[in-house]
Structure formats: structure tokens, C-alpha cells
Amino acid sequence: MPDLFGETEPGVAEVVPFDGGARAYSYSVPAALKDTLQVGQLVRVPLGGRVSLGVVWKYPAEPLVGTKLRSIVVLEHEQPVMTPDCCKLAEWMAGYYGCGLNSVLETVLPAAVRKGVRPVLRRMLSLITPPEAEALAKMRRKAPRQAQLIDFLSAQAEPADRAKIAADLGIGPSAVAALIAAGMIKEVTSVQWRVAYDDPFSEGETVAAAGHILNPEQLAAVASVTETLDSKAFRAHLLHGVTGSGKTEVYVALIRKVIAEGGSAIFLVPEVALTPQTVGRLRSRLADLGAKVVVWHSHLSAGERFDAWMAMSLGQARVVVGARSAVFAPLPNLRLIVVDEEHEPSFKQGETPMYHGRDVAVMRASLLGAACVLGSATPSLETWKNATADRYVLNTMPKRVDDRPMPAFRIIDMRREILHSKGQHILSRELVEGIRERLQKREQSILFLNRRGHSRSLVCPDCGEAVQCARCSVSLTLHRTNDTARCHLCNHQERAPVVCPQCRSPKVRWKGYGTQKVEETIAQLFPRAKVARIDADTMGKKDLFRQVLSDFRAGKYDMLLGTQMIAKGLDFPRVTLVGIIDADLSLQLPDFRAAERTFQLLTQVAGRAGRGQLEGVVVVQSFQPASDPIQFAKRMDFQGFAAAELGKRSEFGYPPERHLIRHIFRGRNAEKVHFVAEAWVKELERLHPGVAEIRGPAPCPFEKIQDQHRLHIWYLVSGVKTFLGALLPLRAKFLREEDVIDVIDVDAQDCA
Ligand code: ADP
Ligand code: ZN
Ligand code: ZN
């Protein structure tokens, strides 16, 4: 039929279907949807022989000449589930991390959203400008229904449900329409929201709500980011502030400004469960603005996730605090993304798409023309390089608030200490004395050891072997709590052996120590001290962690002993001693970032000391006391450390000099894995000579995990996209071996 209205082409939209949509496909748009269809909405589309749910990706899109398009079947519901900038972001991720769009969307969108659950939307009424007394009196006579509605709404603190008003008060649509037309009331759509902005994180650890008067350094940082916000153009800032310099107050001031101006903000933290204090502070400092804060954490149910997502999409909640996946929040008018502790490796996702939440945050802000603030006392060298090369604005806060001193570092040379110690070899004399003093003065201590369990490994003097997990290439750790030997890679556990499993020798000995043994040692030395141990073994229950922290704050414990769970962001004013029991652990990591990780860990853990009025001391025990990270951490010289370390990195062409792409091959058959990886490298070098500096294949540091043999190849490249442009098509053709799996990790953080 000829189109009488001059439209020769039907509308075309691009849609990414969730089932099998590695990319966007074009569809024609039914007439009924032509005017209303929006990017980010959910639709059903035909794909192959099925009908799949998908997201509208581009609309209007270019018509495809000479192709007969299939049509969108139905609009699932009106509320968009993605913002247009997030569609662009997902596309960038698919390209940069080398994976399909559908796998990106599995990460971006909560499961219930992808399944097409419909939001329960309510239309809510609220008063904007009530009529003057005289007008109201007149209204009472002429339009009593309208007056009744005005009276009712005046008495409500929150917007009221329109359907409920109609049912309870019998006020019809014409009265509502008249008042809306007169500008006295307004209608907004809201979603029924199960979660809670007051979720469990508000209990346990609540921290004083009062704001502080910002000091000059804080004000300067706020002013600098404010300039970016006001310019409405993208800029990334690095807020480099020592521990206790008051970074959180800077974030809060910026978020408050954004909220006051009608915008929204994302606040990323390494792990919500481990940073309850930050969440509590943020929430209480935003409460007076009436801004609802979504706390996006792993304990939310699917339904809660869905509701929170929709509430953000509707603009009902304008701030989200969460771990990396909160970076995709569908907030309209997003103006600020904060990434606190930006150096933390947990911002990198360990499975496909292996994205880095910090890098995605910077990219999203740049797509939006928003501000991105990366904060840390120990910035990653990647970020530091960007800041010193003027790609990011550098805002520095070199001092603690109120001129509180930085803690003093005491480095203990454990080689000498061992010669002098009687009995136990775990705690140095100085650390023991320090603890004793704190107990006497009723101050608190934190002891840090990044290894859980009791003893590290079972060694046999007769056959010389350490007992390994049957399925992984690591030794088993003794757990005294139930006398098991456990594998920390695959969680396998067995009764702790009493004879060598290899040669049956009864002379086997447990060597090395973990948090459980330290706990025993402290109990022997200080039988009356109240010690809370915090590690993955004690903190199984989700609320326990916050409860213990809150009890520690209340003074119910003298000492906190724990793994990296206690390294981050905690602020306890009565802690004056921090002991780092084995500073060498992270130095020994088989990773080119070992020095960087050690420097970060020492500085962060040390930063827990002396945060209140009392001065703090940090005791660091090490067998390599002269090593760079320990010495620079002692002098609190981040810049010195960064300069030295960057020098070494560039010698080898390691990040941040170039990008590291790690290509892992794994499978049950070791020979086959070797064969495929070797053949692959040959093929890549033959077809794309010089496309990257290639190292390997070589066995991964964890050569075997759960019976999977693992090899990796490193590619060092200057441009990720160019390299993947060569690698991916070849990989699609070449790597089809079924029992060898390969994974590509762009900007790998974990090299084990
Ligand atoms: P950081 O995140 O940089 O380690 P925090 O934001 O946790 O530092 O601040 C450290 C402590 O100082 C907190 O207890 C905080 O309440 C307090 N604080 C922050 N800003 C100020 C200020 N301007 N005046 C006084 N105290 C402040
Ligand atoms: Zn043996
Ligand atoms: Zn194992």
C-alpha cells in the first residue's frame, strides 16, 4: 500500500537480543511504537526461529537498503532499563575487553531486568503550590472535590498514591487533572521499592552524621572538581590524599553539590561489605538532602536488585554506593563518578567480561561529559602516570586532618629477631611490648597477617615434599579449628594427615603460620586480652563483620587480628598500634606488581593507626627490611616509590608503560594444553609478525587448579584495540579445540 503521508521508509531500530546477541541487529518499528520507542527500553524481537528479549540500542537507526527487516514484536514495558550512554559504554567494553555484547549485558543488567520482570509502577500525587486561603475558600464552594484533595495532600509528608486516593476518597480524574493544569499539584511515576535505602548497612556501624568544616586542602580539592562539574565537560581527577586526610568529606561535598543541582552520582568502593563505615558515613551525610541512597551489594536479592534498578532509572534514587557493577547504574543526569581506593585490584572482574571498574568509570564519565574522581592514598601506577602526564587533574592532600601526625614506622629485622627470641618466633619483642603497653593503657591494637588458617604447609623430612592438594598445585593449609588440611584454591578439605601421604613417614611437621596460630600465640602471651579474629573463616555470616567492628569501636575488644579484610578504610580513633606480622608475604607474590601491592598494603594498614587524638605506631616485621616498598612506606614517600618502580617497569615494558594482555589456556590434558598454546603462538607470529611483544607460553604460577593445567601467554602492546583487531578474528578461526579453554584478560591485574 502506498504511504500517503510521505513516509517511504518504516522506522528502523537496532536491538541487542539477550539470547545470542553478540551484536546489535536491525528491526523495523511497528507504527504504534514509532513515536514512543526509546533507547534502553526492553522489547521482544524475532531472532532465528525464536523470539528473544532485548534492549533497544539505537533509534532511529539507519535503514538497511534492500533488506526486508523483521519487526519488533512488542514493547515489554515503557521504563528504559539502560541509559543511552551506558549502551555506548557497553559497546566500548565489548571492543576493549574482546567479548560479545550479550556477555557485557549479562554483567551490566541485573538478572531480573534481563528476564523482563515488569516494574510495578505507581502514579503518585504531591502538592507543589497550594492555593491562597481565599482561593481555597472559593474552591471549597465551587469545586469541593478539588479542595478535599488539596487538604489531603497538604497533610502528607510524602507523595500519595493516586489510585489509592481515588479509591479511599472517591476523588475522580477530572479533579486531579484540573489541579495539575492549575500547577498546584503534580504527578510522578514511582516504582514500588522493596529495598531499602535503609538496608542492613545502616545498623551495626553507624558513624556520626555531622559534617566537618573543610580544611584548606579539602576546599582546594572540592573547588577543583567543582570547576569540572560546572564546565559540564569530562575531566578525571586523582585525589591523592594520605590516609586520614579526609577524602571522604571531599566526596561528600561533591555529591551534595551534584544532588542539590538535580544531578546524580555513583560512588564506587572496593567491596561494600568490607567498607561499612564509608557507607554509613555517606548515607548519614546525605540524609538531610532527602536523597535516597541505593546500596548496591552482593547480599541484595534478585527482587531488591530489580527494584533498586528501576528506582534509579526513574530518578527516585539519585546516589548509588556499591562495588564495581554499580558503575552501570541507570541514573539519569549522571554528573559525578567517585572511585574510592582506586588502586584496589578488586575493581577488576575475574570473569568475562574482565573489565576494570575504575577504567570503565573513567570511560563512562567521558561519554557523558561528567566528572570522575579517583581517590587513594596509594594510587595505582597506571593512574599516577595519567595524573603526572596531565591527562588527569592531580589534587593532593598531603596531611592528615587537624595536623594529626602520621604514625611512626618501626621496622623489625626478623633475621636478627629469630636469633634472640625464645619460645615463639611469630611476634617480635617490640611488638609484644607494644601490645602489652596498649593493654595497660587501654588503647587498642590491630594485628595484620594476610594468611588464614593455622599452619601453612605440611612438610616431610624423609621425602622432602610439602603435601599438595590432589587437584591443585599448592600446599594444604592446616586449620586447627576442626583439624583439617585445606586447599585455599579449591576449598578441598581432608582430615589433617598424621603421616606423610607419600612415604608414610610419621615425622611430618606443620610449618609456617596463619591467623589461627597467631591467635593461639596471643592467647598464651596475654591470656586476658580480648581478641577478635577477622578472616574468611570466622566471618561466614554476613552481619558478623559489622557487629565485630561495632563491638571493637565500643571497646569490647582490645585487639583486632585479621587478614586483608581489615586493611581497608576503617577508622577507629583508639587504635594506636598496628602490627604487620609478615610484610614479606605480598613481596613474594609471583607478580610484577608485588612491590606495588606491598607498598599499598603497608601504607593502607599503617593508615589505621593514630587516627584519633592519640599518636600511632606501626610495627612492621620483615626478613627483607631493606626492600624498596618497605623503606618507601616507612618514609611515607609515595612519589619516591612510584618513580623508582616506574623506572623498573619501563625497563621491561610492563604496565603502565604498555598494556598487558594475558591469554590463559587451560584443560585437563597438560600435553594438549601445551600443544595448543605453542601452535597458537606460532600462528599468531606467522600471520601478524610484530603485532605485540609476546612472552610465553609459560606455566601460570598456579600451574594446576582443580585438575585444570594452566599456561599463559603475555602480550605487551601499546594499543589494545589494534592488537585485538588482529588477534580476535584469528582466534575465532584457530582456537576451536574443545578440551582446551582460552581466556583473554585485557589489562590483567591477577597474574597467578
Ligand atoms: P581518608 O578517607 O582520607 O582516610 P577520612 O575521610 O576517613 O580520611 O577522614 C579521617 C577522619 O577525619 C574522619 O574521622 C573524619 O570524620 C575526620 N575529618 C574529615 N574532615 C575533617 C575536617 N575538615 N575537620 C575535622 N575532621 C575531619
Ligand atoms: Zn614423606
Ligand atoms: Zn585444591
JSON list of C-alpha atoms and ligand atoms in Angstrom, two decimals, residues 460-465 500-505 508, ligand 2:
[
{"chain": "A", "resi": 460, "resn": "CYS", "atom": "CA", "xyz": [58.00, -34.36, 55.24]},
{"chain": "A", "resi": 461, "resn": "PRO", "atom": "CA", "xyz": [61.70, -34.54, 56.20]},
{"chain": "A", "resi": 462, "resn": "ASP", "atom": "CA", "xyz": [62.00, -38.04, 54.76]},
{"chain": "A", "resi": 463, "resn": "CYS", "atom": "CA", "xyz": [60.83, -37.48, 51.21]},
{"chain": "A", "resi": 464, "resn": "GLY", "atom": "CA", "xyz": [61.33, -33.72, 51.28]},
{"chain": "A", "resi": 465, "resn": "GLU", "atom": "CA", "xyz": [57.92, -32.90, 49.90]},
{"chain": "A", "resi": 500, "resn": "CYS", "atom": "CA", "xyz": [53.24, -38.38, 55.06]},
{"chain": "A", "resi": 501, "resn": "PRO", "atom": "CA", "xyz": [50.73, -39.33, 52.34]},
{"chain": "A", "resi": 502, "resn": "GLN", "atom": "CA", "xyz": [53.71, -40.10, 50.02]},
{"chain": "A", "resi": 503, "resn": "CYS", "atom": "CA", "xyz": [56.06, -42.24, 52.13]},
{"chain": "A", "resi": 504, "resn": "ARG", "atom": "CA", "xyz": [54.00, -42.85, 55.29]},
{"chain": "A", "resi": 505, "resn": "SER", "atom": "CA", "xyz": [56.72, -41.26, 57.40]},
{"chain": "A", "resi": 508, "resn": "VAL", "atom": "CA", "xyz": [55.79, -34.90, 59.09]},
{"chain": "B", "resi": 2, "resn": "ZN", "atom": "ZN", "xyz": [57.28, -38.27, 53.01]}
]
